[in-house]
Amino acid sequence: MSVHCEGKTLASLRKGESATVVGLQDVGRDNAALRMRLLELGFVAGERVRVVAESFPSRDPIAVRIGNTTFALRRHEAAMIHIDHPAAGT
């Protein structure tokens, strides 16, 4: 699912926060491969995602858990993933 609206993204979450994926930003041709990679990793609408670690001091990259798998994402990659309202500690 492509998302065209502005709102919260995975990049805005802090360590320990979780949310539900709403969709991915429509990125055009330049980032089509990255968008496909995110979909293949499981960042699809309805999936719960949680930030489990952040690099210090820049918070880039972040470690996120989706299902039973943990991935490292750069902030610009996480900014492509739109989420619902985060819930701390869930």
Coordinates of C-alpha atoms in Angstrom, one line a residue:
M1 CA 0.0 0.0 0.0
S2 CA 1.3 3.4 -0.9
V3 CA 0.7 6.4 1.4
H4 CA 0.5 9.9 0.1
C5 CA -0.4 11.7 3.3
E6 CA 1.9 13.3 5.9
G7 CA 1.8 11.8 9.3
K8 CA 3.9 9.8 11.7
T9 CA 6.6 7.6 10.4
L10 CA 8.7 4.9 12.0
A11 CA 11.6 7.3 12.1
S12 CA 9.7 9.4 14.7
L13 CA 9.5 6.5 17.3
R14 CA 11.9 6.3 20.2
K15 CA 13.4 3.2 21.8
G16 CA 10.6 1.1 23.4
E17 CA 7.8 2.6 21.4
S18 CA 5.7 0.5 19.0
A19 CA 3.0 1.2 16.4
T20 CA 1.1 -0.4 13.5
V21 CA 2.4 0.0 10.0
V22 CA -0.2 1.9 7.8
G23 CA 1.8 1.8 4.6
L24 CA 4.9 2.9 2.7
Q25 CA 5.5 6.3 1.2
D26 CA 5.1 6.4 -2.6
V27 CA 8.8 7.0 -3.5
G28 CA 8.8 7.1 -7.3
R29 CA 11.3 5.3 -9.5
D30 CA 14.5 6.3 -7.7
N31 CA 13.7 4.4 -4.5
A32 CA 11.5 1.6 -6.0
A33 CA 14.1 -1.1 -5.0
L34 CA 14.2 0.2 -1.4
R35 CA 10.4 0.2 -1.2
M36 CA 10.3 -3.4 -2.5
R37 CA 13.0 -4.4 0.0
L38 CA 10.9 -3.0 2.9
L39 CA 7.8 -4.8 1.7
E40 CA 9.7 -8.1 1.4
L41 CA 11.0 -7.6 5.0
G42 CA 7.5 -7.5 6.2
F43 CA 6.8 -3.7 6.6
V44 CA 3.2 -4.1 5.3
A45 CA -0.1 -2.5 6.5
G46 CA -1.4 -4.0 9.7
E47 CA 2.0 -5.3 11.0
R48 CA 3.1 -4.2 14.5
V49 CA 6.6 -2.7 14.7
R50 CA 8.7 -1.8 17.7
V51 CA 12.0 0.2 18.1
V52 CA 14.3 -1.9 20.2
A53 CA 17.5 0.1 20.0
E54 CA 19.0 3.4 18.7
S55 CA 22.5 4.2 17.9
F56 CA 24.1 6.9 20.1
P57 CA 24.4 9.8 19.8
S58 CA 22.8 10.3 16.3
R59 CA 19.9 7.7 16.7
D60 CA 20.9 6.4 13.2
P61 CA 20.6 3.5 12.5
I62 CA 17.7 2.1 14.6
A63 CA 16.9 -1.5 15.4
V64 CA 13.3 -2.4 14.8
R65 CA 11.4 -5.6 15.5
I66 CA 8.6 -6.8 13.3
G67 CA 7.3 -10.2 14.2
N68 CA 10.1 -12.3 15.6
T69 CA 12.8 -10.6 13.5
T70 CA 15.0 -7.6 14.2
F71 CA 16.3 -5.3 11.4
A72 CA 18.6 -2.3 11.4
L73 CA 17.2 0.6 9.4
R74 CA 18.6 3.9 8.5
R75 CA 16.5 6.9 9.5
H76 CA 15.8 7.8 5.9
E77 CA 14.5 4.2 5.3
A78 CA 12.3 4.3 8.5
A79 CA 10.9 7.7 7.3
M80 CA 9.3 5.9 4.4
I81 CA 7.2 3.7 6.7
H82 CA 4.0 5.4 7.9
I83 CA 2.5 4.3 11.2
D84 CA -0.5 4.8 13.4
H85 CA -0.2 6.5 16.7
P86 CA 2.6 5.0 18.8
A87 CA 2.0 3.2 22.0
A88 CA 4.9 3.3 24.5
G89 CA 6.1 0.0 25.9
T90 CA 3.7 -2.2 23.9

